[in-house]
Short mmCIF file of C-alpha atoms in Angstrom, two decimals:
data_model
loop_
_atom_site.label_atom_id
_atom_site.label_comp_id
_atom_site.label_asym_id
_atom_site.label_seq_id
_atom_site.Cartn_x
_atom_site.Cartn_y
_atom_site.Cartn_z
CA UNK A 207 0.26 -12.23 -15.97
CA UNK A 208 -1.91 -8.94 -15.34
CA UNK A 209 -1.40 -7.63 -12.22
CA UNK A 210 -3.35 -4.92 -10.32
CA UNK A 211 -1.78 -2.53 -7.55
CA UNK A 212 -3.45 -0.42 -5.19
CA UNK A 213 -0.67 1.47 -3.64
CA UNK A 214 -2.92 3.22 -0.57
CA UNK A 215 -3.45 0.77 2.40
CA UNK A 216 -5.43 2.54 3.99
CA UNK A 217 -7.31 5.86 3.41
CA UNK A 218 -9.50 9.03 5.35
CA UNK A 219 -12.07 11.18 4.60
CA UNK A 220 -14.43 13.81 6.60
CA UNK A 221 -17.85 13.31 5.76
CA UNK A 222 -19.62 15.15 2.71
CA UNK A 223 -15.65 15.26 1.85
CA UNK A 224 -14.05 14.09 -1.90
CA UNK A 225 -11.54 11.26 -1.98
CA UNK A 226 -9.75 9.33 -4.42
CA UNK A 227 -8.83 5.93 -4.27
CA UNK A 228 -5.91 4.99 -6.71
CA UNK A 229 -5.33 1.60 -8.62
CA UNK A 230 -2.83 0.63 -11.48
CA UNK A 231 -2.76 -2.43 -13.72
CA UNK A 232 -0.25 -4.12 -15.98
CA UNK A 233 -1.89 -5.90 -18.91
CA UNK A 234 -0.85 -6.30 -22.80
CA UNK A 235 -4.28 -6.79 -23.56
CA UNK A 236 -6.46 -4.23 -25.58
CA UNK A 237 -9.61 -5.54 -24.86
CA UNK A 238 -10.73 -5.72 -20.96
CA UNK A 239 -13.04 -4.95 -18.17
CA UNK A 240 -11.86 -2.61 -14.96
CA UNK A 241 -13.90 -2.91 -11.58
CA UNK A 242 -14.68 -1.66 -8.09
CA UNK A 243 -15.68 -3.60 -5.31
CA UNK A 244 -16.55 -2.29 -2.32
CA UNK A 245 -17.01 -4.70 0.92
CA UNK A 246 -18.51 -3.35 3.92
CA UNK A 247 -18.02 -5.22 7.22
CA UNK A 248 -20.84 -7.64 6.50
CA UNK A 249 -18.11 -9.07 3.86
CA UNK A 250 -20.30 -9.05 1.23
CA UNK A 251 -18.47 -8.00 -2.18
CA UNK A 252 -20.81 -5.61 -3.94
CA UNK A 253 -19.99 -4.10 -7.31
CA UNK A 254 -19.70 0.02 -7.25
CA UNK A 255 -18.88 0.86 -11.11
CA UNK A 256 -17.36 -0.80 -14.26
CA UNK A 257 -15.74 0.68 -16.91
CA UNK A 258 -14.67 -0.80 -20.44
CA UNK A 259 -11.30 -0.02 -21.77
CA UNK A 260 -12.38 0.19 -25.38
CA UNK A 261 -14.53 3.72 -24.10
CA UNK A 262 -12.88 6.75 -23.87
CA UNK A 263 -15.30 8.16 -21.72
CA UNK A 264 -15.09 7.67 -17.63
CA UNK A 265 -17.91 6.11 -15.83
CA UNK A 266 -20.01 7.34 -13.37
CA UNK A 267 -22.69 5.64 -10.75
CA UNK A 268 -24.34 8.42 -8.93
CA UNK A 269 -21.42 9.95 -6.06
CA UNK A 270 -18.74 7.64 -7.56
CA UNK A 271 -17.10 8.07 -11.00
CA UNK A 272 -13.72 7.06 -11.92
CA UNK A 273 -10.31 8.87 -13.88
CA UNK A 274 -9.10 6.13 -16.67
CA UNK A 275 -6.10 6.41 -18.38
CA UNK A 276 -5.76 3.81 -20.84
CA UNK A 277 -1.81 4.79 -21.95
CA UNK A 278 -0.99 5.12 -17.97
CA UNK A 279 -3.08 2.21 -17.16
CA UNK A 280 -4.73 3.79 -14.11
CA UNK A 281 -7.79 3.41 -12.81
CA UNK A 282 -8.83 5.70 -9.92
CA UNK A 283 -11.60 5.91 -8.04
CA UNK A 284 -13.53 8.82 -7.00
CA UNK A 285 -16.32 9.46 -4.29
CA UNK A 286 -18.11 12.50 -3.40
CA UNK A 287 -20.22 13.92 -0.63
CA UNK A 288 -19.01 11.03 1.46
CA UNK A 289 -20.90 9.38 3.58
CA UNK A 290 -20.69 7.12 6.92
CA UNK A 291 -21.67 3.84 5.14
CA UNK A 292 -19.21 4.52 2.36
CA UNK A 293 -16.72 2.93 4.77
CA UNK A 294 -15.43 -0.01 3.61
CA UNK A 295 -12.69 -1.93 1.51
CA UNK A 296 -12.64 -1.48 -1.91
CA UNK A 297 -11.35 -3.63 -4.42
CA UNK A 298 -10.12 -2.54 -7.84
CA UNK A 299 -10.05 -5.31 -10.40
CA UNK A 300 -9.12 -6.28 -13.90
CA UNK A 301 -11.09 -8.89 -16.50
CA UNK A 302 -9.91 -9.72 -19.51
CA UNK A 303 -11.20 -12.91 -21.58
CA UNK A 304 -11.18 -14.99 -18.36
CA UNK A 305 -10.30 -14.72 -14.42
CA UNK A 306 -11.17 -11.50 -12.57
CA UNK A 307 -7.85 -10.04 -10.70
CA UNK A 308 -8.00 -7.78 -7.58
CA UNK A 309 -5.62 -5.49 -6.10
CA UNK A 310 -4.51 -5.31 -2.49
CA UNK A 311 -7.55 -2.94 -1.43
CA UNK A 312 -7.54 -0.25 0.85
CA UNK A 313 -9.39 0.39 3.67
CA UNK A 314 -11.89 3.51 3.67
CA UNK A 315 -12.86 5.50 7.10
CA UNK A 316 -15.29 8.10 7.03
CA UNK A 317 -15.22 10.92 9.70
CA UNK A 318 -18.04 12.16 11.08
CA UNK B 107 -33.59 -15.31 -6.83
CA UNK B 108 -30.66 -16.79 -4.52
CA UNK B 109 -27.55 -15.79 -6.13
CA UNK B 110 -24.75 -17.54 -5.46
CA UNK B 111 -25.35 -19.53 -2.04
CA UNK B 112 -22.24 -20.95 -0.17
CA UNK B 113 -22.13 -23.30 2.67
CA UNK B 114 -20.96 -23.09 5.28
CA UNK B 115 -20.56 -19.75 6.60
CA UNK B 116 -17.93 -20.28 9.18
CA UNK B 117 -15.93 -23.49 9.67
CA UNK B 118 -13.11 -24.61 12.03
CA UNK B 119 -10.74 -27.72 10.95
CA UNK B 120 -7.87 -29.53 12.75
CA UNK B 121 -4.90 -29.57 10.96
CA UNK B 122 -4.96 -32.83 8.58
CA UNK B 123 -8.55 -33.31 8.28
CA UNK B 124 -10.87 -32.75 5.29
CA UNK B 125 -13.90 -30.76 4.03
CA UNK B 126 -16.00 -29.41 1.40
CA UNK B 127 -17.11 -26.06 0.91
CA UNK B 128 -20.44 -25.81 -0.89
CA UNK B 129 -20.84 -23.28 -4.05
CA UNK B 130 -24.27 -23.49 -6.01
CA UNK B 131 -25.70 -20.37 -7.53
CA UNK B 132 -29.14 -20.68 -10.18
CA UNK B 133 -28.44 -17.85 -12.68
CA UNK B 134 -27.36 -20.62 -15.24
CA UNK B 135 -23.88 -19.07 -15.10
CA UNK B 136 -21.15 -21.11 -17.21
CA UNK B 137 -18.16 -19.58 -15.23
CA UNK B 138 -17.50 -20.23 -11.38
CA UNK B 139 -14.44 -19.53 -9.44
CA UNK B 140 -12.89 -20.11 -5.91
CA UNK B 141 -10.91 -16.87 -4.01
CA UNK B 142 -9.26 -16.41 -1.10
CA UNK B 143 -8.81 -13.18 0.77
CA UNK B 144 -6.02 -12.48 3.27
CA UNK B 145 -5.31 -9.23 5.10
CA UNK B 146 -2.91 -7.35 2.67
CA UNK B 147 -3.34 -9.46 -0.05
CA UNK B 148 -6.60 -8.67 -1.73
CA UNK B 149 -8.58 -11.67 -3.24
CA UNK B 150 -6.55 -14.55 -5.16
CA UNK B 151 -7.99 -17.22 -7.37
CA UNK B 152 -7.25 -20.64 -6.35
CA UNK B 153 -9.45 -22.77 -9.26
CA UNK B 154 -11.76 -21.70 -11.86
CA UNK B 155 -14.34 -23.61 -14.66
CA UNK B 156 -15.94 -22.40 -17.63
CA UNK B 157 -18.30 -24.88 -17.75
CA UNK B 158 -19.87 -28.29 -16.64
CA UNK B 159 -16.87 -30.58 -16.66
CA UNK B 160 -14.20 -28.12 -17.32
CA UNK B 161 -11.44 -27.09 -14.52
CA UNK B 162 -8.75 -25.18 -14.29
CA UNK B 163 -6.16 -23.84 -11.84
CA UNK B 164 -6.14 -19.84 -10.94
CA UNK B 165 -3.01 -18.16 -8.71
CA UNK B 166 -3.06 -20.69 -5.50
CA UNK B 167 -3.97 -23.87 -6.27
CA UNK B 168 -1.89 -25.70 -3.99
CA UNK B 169 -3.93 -28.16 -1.37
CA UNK B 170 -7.37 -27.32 -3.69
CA UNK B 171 -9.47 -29.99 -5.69
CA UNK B 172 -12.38 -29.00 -7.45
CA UNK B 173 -15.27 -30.45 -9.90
CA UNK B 174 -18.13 -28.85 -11.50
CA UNK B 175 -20.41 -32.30 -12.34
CA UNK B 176 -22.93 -29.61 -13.09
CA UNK B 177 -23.91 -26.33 -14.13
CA UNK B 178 -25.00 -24.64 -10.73
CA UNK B 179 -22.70 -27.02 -8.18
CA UNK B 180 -18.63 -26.28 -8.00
CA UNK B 181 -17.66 -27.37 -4.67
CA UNK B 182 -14.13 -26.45 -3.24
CA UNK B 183 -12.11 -29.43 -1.61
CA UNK B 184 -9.47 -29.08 1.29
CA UNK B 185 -7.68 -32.66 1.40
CA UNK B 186 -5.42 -32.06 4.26
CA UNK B 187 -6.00 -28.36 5.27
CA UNK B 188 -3.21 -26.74 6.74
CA UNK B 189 -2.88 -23.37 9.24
CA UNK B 190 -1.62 -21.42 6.43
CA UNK B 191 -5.08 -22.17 4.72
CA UNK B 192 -7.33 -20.25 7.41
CA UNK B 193 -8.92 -17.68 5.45
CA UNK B 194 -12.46 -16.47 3.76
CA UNK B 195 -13.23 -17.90 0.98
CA UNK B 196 -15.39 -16.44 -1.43
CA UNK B 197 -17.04 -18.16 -4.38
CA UNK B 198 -18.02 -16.02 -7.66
CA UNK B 199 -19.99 -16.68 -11.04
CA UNK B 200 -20.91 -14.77 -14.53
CA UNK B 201 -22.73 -15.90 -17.30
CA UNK B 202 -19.57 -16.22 -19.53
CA UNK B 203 -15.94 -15.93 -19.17
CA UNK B 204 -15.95 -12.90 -21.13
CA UNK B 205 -15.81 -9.29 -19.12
CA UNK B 206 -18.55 -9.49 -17.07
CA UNK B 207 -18.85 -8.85 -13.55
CA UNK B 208 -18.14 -11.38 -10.79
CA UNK B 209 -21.68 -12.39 -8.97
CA UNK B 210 -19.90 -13.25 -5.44
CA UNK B 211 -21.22 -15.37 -2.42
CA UNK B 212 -20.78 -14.09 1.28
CA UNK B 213 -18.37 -16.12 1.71
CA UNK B 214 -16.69 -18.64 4.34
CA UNK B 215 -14.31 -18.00 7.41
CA UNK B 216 -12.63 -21.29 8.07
CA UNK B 217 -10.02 -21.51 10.69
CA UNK B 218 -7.42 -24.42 11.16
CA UNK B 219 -5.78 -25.13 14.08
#
């Protein structure tokens, strides 16, 4: 079964700072969808980037953009210029086919 | 353009008694699913359907029924909930079960006592 690990709990960053959430994924598929989710208090889950594993190229959604490795399967998430309401959890995920699978999350504060 | 509307919101249940939590979104999505999220353990699927009349069980199906008589309904079912089911519940959709995004509701905090 695929599986998807964020290994960061919890994370920090000052405002207008850079951080990187990480997330890795076991899969023998070739063929599959990677996600972030980020859910603010309000518990809504709303979708911050996808990015297909058959493109070589990284996505990117305005302040947020994302480091694949295919061969390392890693998935990492990056935000810049952070800002207050980009505190939240954030959800990596895998699709492939069939059932969406999250990771753990981790829990982002933003410094003021 | 609702989404995907769940019902209700918040819930509390005595151990051994019943309900059913609502899903119904209008995008004319094939594919609906049933999570739960716990502190620590991200979201994990507990049932899943591809289509009108077509079930199937995800990670944590244990103490779970569901149906999907129709396209837009796929109501969860809690026969005899237990404590170790309080959590928020979150029902999703996409037009296919290829790799689409996940349209999600705002889910449902239900506590059992």
């Amino acid at each position: 079964a695929q599986t998807v690990t964020q290994s960061q709990p919890e994370m920090s960053v000052q405002e207008a700072e850079t951080v990187t959430l990480s997330c890795t994924y076991d899969t023998s598929e070739s063929d599959y969808y990677l996600f972030w989710y980020k859910q603010p208090p309000s518990r809504q889950m709303i979708l911050v980037i996808r990015q297909e594993a058959y493109k070589q190229q990284n996505a990117t959604e305005n302040r947020f953009s994302v480091n694949f490795q295919k061969a390392a399967k890693s998935f990492s998430l990056k935000i810049s210029d952070s800002q207050l309401g980009d505190a939240a959890m954030y959800f990596c995920a895998y699709r492939s086919a069939g059932d969406m699978r999250f990771g753990a999350g981790t829990r982002l504060t933003v410094k003021p | 353009n609702a989404g995907v509307t769940q019902t209700p919101k918040f819930q509390v249940l005595k151990t051994g008694q019943s309900m059913t939590l609502q899903c119904a979104q209008d995008m004319n999505h094939e594919y609906m699913s049933w999570y739960r999220q716990d502190p620590g353990m991200g979201l994990r699927l507990i049932h899943y359907s591809v289509g009108a009349g077509i079930t199937d069980q995800g990670e944590v199906p244990n103490g779970y029924n569901v149906s999907r008589s129709t396209t837009e309904d796929f109501p969860l079912r809690l026969l005899s909930a237990a404590p170790s089911q309080t959590s928020v519940y979150f029902c999703a959709s996409s037009h296919s079960v290829t790799n689409e995004k996940l349209f999600f509701g705002s889910g449902t905090q239900l506590s059992v006592l």
